[in-house]
Amino acid sequence: MNEAVMHFIWNNRLLKTGVWQTQTGERIWLESPGQHNPDAGPDFLGARLRIGNLRWTGAVEMSWHAMDWYRHRHQLDPTYNQVILHVVWEGSQHAMRCDGTEADTFVMKPWVDGYILDHYSQLMSNSGDFPCASQRGLVDRSRYLAMFDRGGLQRLLQHKQRFWRSLHQCGGDWDRALWMGLVRSFGMNANSAAMDHLALSIPMSEIKACRGHFDHIWAIISDRVKTSTAWIHSGRSCTLPVSFTKNKLKQLAVLVAYGIPDAGELLSASTPFEVRALFRKAAQTEPGVHLIENTHDCLSPKILQVFIINSLIPALFCYGEENHLPQEQDRAVQWLEQLGPEKNRCTDIFAYLDVHANNALRSQGMIHQMNAFCRPRRCLECAVGAFLLTRTLYKPYAQTA
Ligand code: SF4
């Protein structure tokens, strides 16, 4: 148990019904719990309460023990003069404000349903990436799917921010920013930093001058990779392609030599499948394909999918935002819905629990959920976690006047 659970209970009005009283015996009516404040200062701002015969609007501070008011030195901090109620789990100390007045105290523990605490402990004691796995049967699949759809949009916004930084780093050159994204996709997760370094080391003018000259671009890439290796050996935080085959770099060289579609072409494609066709056309109509061993394609479907999801769709969203074209932002989301789901460890975990992604928006949502909520154990901030903790309660507190 911790203060986060107290915040969750207060914020969602999950206290048992009855006659709540301050430590001095004044009756409390909660009209609004206020806005949760994750920053410095009291935990809830703008709460509305009736205490005894008086109506109050102000802050609510939560502490595990009443003594924490003094341990955290709130009695010396004028910010806490606005506190109208000190909600504690246990303890009986009075909370003195630094203006010499006293804030009322309310002990929460007797008013909390044991069900919430049991389920919270159960979630937190579960090891593994997905603490609610053992309770999967209690949650309807549609609840997970709605959560993944929201998560997919969150992840798109994160990717958009990253593309935005990359565009800034490239001086507003969309071709270069997309080139960076393409090269990073070749490195997948393990080598993306090394590939970033490689992409940055080749100016756009060199790339354009290499059109039609495989030997030329291959010499440049080979040289830069050697330089990168030296750079890595100098002790910086970048792992160069240990598992990275020469063939993959050759694929990249063939793509450069025989035509990477430019940003205008890529962003005006009507669907992600047209993007695939643009790359395929560029790579297969030229003689360079024979330079690559064991493949008939310069760009594997997996690399292309990573590029479209992580760079091109965020670029399209960014373009829409930059130019006040919401229809382009909608198109970015539609592309995610049109693309097939990714397959990775995260989607495998959910699939094992019989929750399947049917498109890339949902598989992206799964990755977001796992990284941002499940692994850091932020179950109290998650729609499924909130449902599990409250599913048998569903009774907003009701007090008799
Ligand atoms: S964050 Fe949500 S989905 Fe993830 S384990 Fe916790 S309750 Fe389950």
XYZ file of C-alpha atoms and ligand atoms in Angstrom:
409
model
C 0.000 0.000 0.000
C 1.151 3.505 -0.682
C -0.096 7.040 -1.175
C -0.756 6.382 -4.870
C -3.608 4.055 -3.843
C -5.020 6.772 -1.573
C -4.944 9.193 -4.529
C -6.687 6.610 -6.715
C -9.419 6.022 -4.125
C -9.998 9.726 -3.501
C -9.898 10.675 -7.181
C -12.400 7.968 -8.131
C -14.617 8.549 -5.080
C -14.302 4.962 -3.930
C -14.750 5.505 -0.208
C -17.515 3.577 1.503
C -20.745 5.406 2.013
C -21.596 6.648 5.489
C -21.106 9.591 7.757
C -17.531 10.732 7.322
C -16.129 12.859 10.066
C -13.029 14.888 10.746
C -10.974 13.984 13.751
C -12.784 16.672 15.681
C -16.160 15.114 14.882
C -17.311 17.519 12.148
C -19.262 15.855 9.361
C -17.732 15.947 5.851
C -19.524 16.023 2.495
C -17.375 15.640 -0.590
C -18.706 17.641 -3.524
C -15.652 17.394 -5.781
C -12.303 15.663 -5.119
C -10.451 18.370 -7.092
C -7.751 18.031 -9.710
C -4.916 15.617 -9.023
C -1.654 17.561 -8.856
C 1.369 15.438 -9.853
C 3.758 18.357 -9.250
C 5.047 20.008 -6.096
C 2.436 21.229 -3.614
C -0.733 19.643 -2.229
C -1.980 16.463 -3.940
C -5.405 17.745 -5.057
C -6.268 21.311 -5.996
C -9.661 22.966 -6.253
C -11.496 20.345 -4.150
C -14.950 21.312 -2.935
C -16.057 20.103 0.506
C -18.660 20.843 3.104
C -17.301 20.479 6.603
C -19.860 21.010 9.301
C -21.867 24.062 8.292
C -19.229 25.598 6.054
C -18.501 25.090 2.338
C -14.837 25.101 1.337
C -12.912 25.177 -1.916
C -9.208 24.493 -1.649
C -6.480 21.875 -1.639
C -6.401 18.380 -0.162
C -3.141 16.825 0.995
C -2.757 13.059 1.391
C -0.268 11.395 3.710
C 0.236 7.836 4.755
C 0.633 8.828 8.403
C -0.650 12.016 10.022
C 2.910 12.706 11.245
C 4.076 12.983 7.610
C 2.685 16.522 7.610
C 5.549 17.443 9.930
C 8.098 15.015 8.454
C 7.606 16.755 5.103
C 7.704 20.160 6.837
C 4.371 21.345 5.441
C 3.855 23.338 8.649
C 6.599 25.676 7.379
C 5.476 25.936 3.761
C 2.967 28.707 2.841
C 1.843 26.649 -0.214
C 0.081 24.366 2.260
C -1.948 27.211 3.768
C -4.556 26.427 1.064
C -5.065 22.868 2.407
C -8.618 22.461 3.682
C -8.355 18.762 4.504
C -5.442 16.517 5.418
C -6.438 12.977 4.424
C -4.351 10.332 6.186
C -4.346 6.547 6.249
C -3.694 6.455 9.949
C -2.479 8.625 12.819
C -4.034 11.367 14.887
C -1.693 14.375 14.780
C -3.285 17.706 13.958
C -2.010 19.499 10.855
C -0.913 23.049 11.674
C -0.463 25.457 8.766
C 2.345 27.995 8.785
C -0.185 30.823 9.196
C -0.962 29.337 12.636
C -4.357 27.840 11.712
C -5.229 24.145 11.657
C -6.366 22.037 8.680
C -9.032 19.409 9.378
C -7.868 15.783 9.288
C -9.778 12.800 7.927
C -8.633 9.192 8.479
C -9.331 7.228 5.295
C -8.526 3.650 6.337
C -11.906 2.659 7.893
C -13.704 3.837 4.756
C -11.790 1.761 2.206
C -13.163 -1.513 0.896
C -10.694 -4.367 1.455
C -11.413 -5.584 -2.084
C -9.476 -2.666 -3.575
C -6.463 -3.282 -1.360
C -6.439 -7.038 -1.999
C -6.565 -6.618 -5.747
C -3.951 -3.905 -5.700
C -1.577 -6.146 -3.698
C -2.319 -8.996 -6.065
C -1.403 -6.849 -9.076
C 1.767 -5.486 -7.508
C 3.003 -8.851 -6.282
C 2.737 -10.358 -9.730
C 6.124 -10.640 -11.363
C 6.534 -10.512 -15.105
C 5.877 -7.937 -17.787
C 2.119 -8.042 -17.471
C 0.917 -8.054 -13.828
C -2.774 -8.468 -14.631
C -2.205 -11.590 -16.750
C -3.676 -13.876 -14.088
C -6.860 -11.769 -14.015
C -7.250 -11.619 -17.784
C -10.450 -13.683 -17.636
C -12.164 -10.950 -15.605
C -11.739 -8.304 -18.296
C -13.631 -8.157 -21.533
C -11.434 -8.168 -24.631
C -13.065 -4.959 -25.937
C -11.741 -3.083 -22.896
C -8.172 -4.010 -23.835
C -8.712 -3.172 -27.494
C -10.121 0.295 -26.726
C -7.102 0.901 -24.490
C -4.700 -0.178 -27.254
C -6.369 2.127 -29.757
C -5.763 5.043 -27.394
C -2.218 3.801 -26.761
C -1.560 3.598 -30.512
C -2.426 7.288 -30.839
C -0.169 8.136 -27.886
C 2.691 6.289 -29.513
C 2.067 8.067 -32.806
C 2.403 11.393 -30.966
C 5.705 10.224 -29.444
C 7.019 9.199 -32.865
C 5.852 12.501 -34.288
C 7.882 14.342 -31.630
C 10.934 12.295 -32.523
C 10.472 12.958 -36.236
C 10.036 16.635 -35.441
C 13.390 16.697 -33.622
C 15.011 14.848 -36.510
C 13.550 17.328 -39.018
C 14.915 20.152 -36.902
C 18.321 18.444 -36.774
C 18.203 18.187 -40.589
C 17.527 21.912 -40.966
C 13.924 21.377 -42.117
C 14.991 19.084 -45.015
C 12.173 16.489 -45.265
C 14.147 14.289 -47.673
C 17.025 14.083 -45.230
C 14.789 13.517 -42.202
C 13.098 10.605 -44.021
C 16.490 9.274 -45.136
C 17.531 9.247 -41.479
C 14.370 7.311 -40.620
C 14.957 4.830 -43.442
C 18.544 4.119 -42.418
C 17.514 3.784 -38.759
C 14.898 1.212 -39.812
C 17.651 -0.906 -41.356
C 19.275 -1.087 -37.919
C 16.012 -2.176 -36.218
C 16.190 -1.722 -32.444
C 19.623 -3.112 -31.726
C 21.573 -1.011 -34.204
C 19.391 2.056 -34.625
C 21.881 4.366 -32.875
C 24.744 3.149 -35.047
C 22.630 3.566 -38.164
C 21.656 7.076 -37.079
C 25.332 7.876 -36.954
C 25.845 6.373 -40.407
C 22.911 8.345 -41.879
C 24.152 11.600 -40.380
C 27.619 11.037 -41.787
C 26.424 11.017 -45.421
C 25.223 14.395 -46.712
C 22.179 14.542 -48.990
C 24.305 15.997 -51.806
C 26.451 12.804 -51.768
C 23.364 10.619 -51.766
C 21.911 12.453 -54.753
C 25.244 12.335 -56.614
C 25.296 8.546 -56.190
C 22.080 7.928 -58.119
C 22.836 5.192 -60.611
C 26.319 4.509 -59.202
C 26.220 1.529 -56.890
C 30.014 1.263 -56.572
C 30.248 4.860 -55.507
C 27.657 4.687 -52.706
C 28.908 1.265 -51.617
C 32.409 2.715 -51.197
C 31.012 5.599 -49.148
C 28.916 3.356 -46.893
C 31.789 0.898 -46.353
C 34.103 3.744 -45.476
C 31.621 5.356 -43.047
C 30.915 2.042 -41.362
C 34.634 1.615 -40.744
C 34.751 5.129 -39.344
C 31.730 4.351 -37.222
C 33.429 1.263 -35.866
C 36.401 3.403 -34.923
C 33.992 5.846 -33.345
C 32.409 3.090 -31.347
C 35.741 1.735 -30.255
C 36.525 5.189 -28.958
C 34.055 4.336 -26.210
C 30.910 6.232 -27.142
C 27.501 4.773 -26.532
C 26.727 3.198 -29.834
C 26.844 -0.405 -30.904
C 27.739 -0.951 -34.493
C 26.443 -3.745 -36.560
C 27.893 -6.801 -34.925
C 24.902 -8.827 -35.970
C 24.494 -6.622 -38.947
C 25.190 -8.356 -42.203
C 27.093 -6.874 -45.074
C 24.158 -7.855 -47.204
C 21.875 -5.467 -45.343
C 24.230 -2.568 -45.962
C 24.370 -3.642 -49.602
C 20.576 -3.493 -49.735
C 20.778 0.053 -48.463
C 23.423 0.922 -51.068
C 21.308 -0.527 -53.877
C 18.333 1.481 -52.688
C 20.368 4.685 -52.732
C 21.860 3.905 -56.120
C 18.658 2.903 -57.820
C 16.244 5.254 -56.325
C 14.805 6.152 -52.972
C 11.472 7.884 -53.573
C 11.620 11.493 -52.430
C 9.623 12.946 -49.532
C 7.006 14.489 -51.863
C 6.276 11.116 -53.511
C 6.183 9.254 -50.217
C 3.926 11.724 -48.433
C 1.472 11.960 -51.306
C 1.024 8.191 -51.638
C -2.609 7.349 -51.059
C -2.011 4.229 -48.949
C 0.929 2.507 -47.250
C 0.689 -0.168 -49.958
C 1.450 2.461 -52.555
C 4.572 3.338 -50.538
C 5.599 -0.314 -50.763
C 5.042 -0.222 -54.507
C 7.148 2.945 -54.847
C 10.134 1.295 -53.166
C 9.675 -1.945 -55.050
C 9.509 -0.144 -58.362
C 12.636 1.852 -57.562
C 14.610 -1.205 -56.521
C 13.431 -3.904 -58.867
C 13.459 -2.164 -62.214
C 17.164 -1.523 -61.957
C 20.030 -3.941 -62.361
C 21.244 -3.445 -58.781
C 19.141 -6.227 -57.314
C 21.587 -8.905 -58.471
C 24.181 -7.316 -56.170
C 22.273 -8.522 -53.139
C 22.610 -12.106 -52.087
C 19.723 -14.354 -51.079
C 16.976 -11.834 -51.685
C 15.012 -10.397 -54.540
C 14.109 -7.279 -52.689
C 16.181 -4.341 -51.400
C 13.794 -3.652 -48.626
C 12.430 -6.515 -46.573
C 8.745 -6.179 -45.631
C 9.794 -5.952 -41.973
C 12.219 -3.060 -42.523
C 9.699 -1.264 -44.713
C 7.026 -1.718 -42.035
C 9.354 -0.264 -39.391
C 10.136 2.674 -41.673
C 6.473 3.361 -42.473
C 5.326 3.090 -38.849
C 8.212 4.834 -37.118
C 9.104 7.509 -39.659
C 6.769 7.962 -42.610
C 3.442 7.994 -40.766
C 4.809 10.352 -38.062
C 6.171 12.537 -40.888
C 2.714 12.642 -42.488
C 1.160 13.553 -39.128
C 3.808 16.228 -38.618
C 3.187 17.584 -42.127
C -0.547 17.868 -41.392
C 0.119 19.625 -38.110
C 2.678 22.014 -39.622
C 0.367 23.016 -42.465
C -2.900 23.025 -40.500
C -4.230 20.120 -42.564
C -6.152 17.886 -40.146
C -7.126 15.597 -43.038
C -3.434 14.660 -43.388
C -3.291 13.815 -39.683
C -6.400 11.648 -40.140
C -4.712 9.988 -43.101
C -1.720 9.147 -40.893
C -4.033 7.377 -38.429
C -5.839 5.591 -41.288
C -2.509 4.300 -42.591
C -1.840 2.757 -39.197
C -5.272 1.124 -39.323
C -4.630 -0.172 -42.848
C -1.232 -1.698 -42.061
C -1.059 -5.210 -40.674
C -0.026 -5.638 -37.015
C 3.602 -6.025 -36.006
C 4.724 -9.268 -34.503
C 7.087 -9.069 -31.577
C 7.482 -10.221 -27.978
C 4.935 -7.717 -26.738
C 2.191 -8.635 -29.223
C 3.001 -12.317 -28.535
C 2.312 -11.819 -24.810
C -1.088 -10.284 -25.499
C -1.866 -12.893 -28.164
C -1.115 -15.620 -25.615
C -3.775 -13.991 -23.432
C -6.163 -14.074 -26.369
C -6.030 -10.364 -27.156
C -5.006 -9.962 -30.775
C -4.102 -6.841 -32.710
C -5.644 -6.716 -36.157
C -3.770 -3.640 -37.359
C -0.644 -1.579 -36.666
C -2.517 1.027 -34.590
C -3.347 -1.670 -32.056
C 0.041 -3.377 -32.126
C 1.608 0.044 -31.534
C -0.872 0.531 -28.685
C 0.237 -2.781 -27.176
C 3.873 -1.699 -27.253
C 2.952 1.640 -25.688
C 0.884 -0.027 -22.978
C 3.596 -2.519 -22.117
C 6.419 0.051 -22.014
C 4.597 2.962 -20.404
C 2.259 1.180 -17.969
C 2.632 -2.578 -17.485
C 6.389 -2.860 -16.987
C 6.622 0.239 -14.707
C 3.604 -1.133 -12.759
C 1.408 1.922 -13.401
C -1.754 -0.174 -13.073
C -3.575 2.553 -11.112
C -3.367 4.861 -14.137
C -4.559 2.257 -16.596
C -8.183 1.673 -17.660
C -7.923 -2.093 -17.138
C -6.226 -1.669 -13.747
C -8.933 0.777 -12.631
C -11.597 -1.673 -13.769
C -10.021 -4.598 -11.917
C -9.791 -2.645 -8.683
C -13.309 -1.324 -8.810
C -15.322 -3.869 -10.758
C -17.414 -5.082 -7.837
C -17.832 -1.624 -6.336
C -19.269 0.549 -9.061
C -21.057 2.655 -6.566
C -20.027 6.253 -6.484
C -20.288 7.299 -2.904
C -23.667 8.618 -1.932
C -24.173 10.486 1.244
C -27.305 11.461 2.890
C -27.555 15.175 3.532
S -0.926 -1.511 -16.533
Fe -3.022 -2.171 -16.973
S -2.874 -3.664 -18.627
Fe -0.832 -3.400 -17.759
S -0.641 -4.997 -16.223
Fe -1.391 -3.205 -15.139
S -3.602 -3.402 -15.186
Fe -2.813 -4.829 -16.717
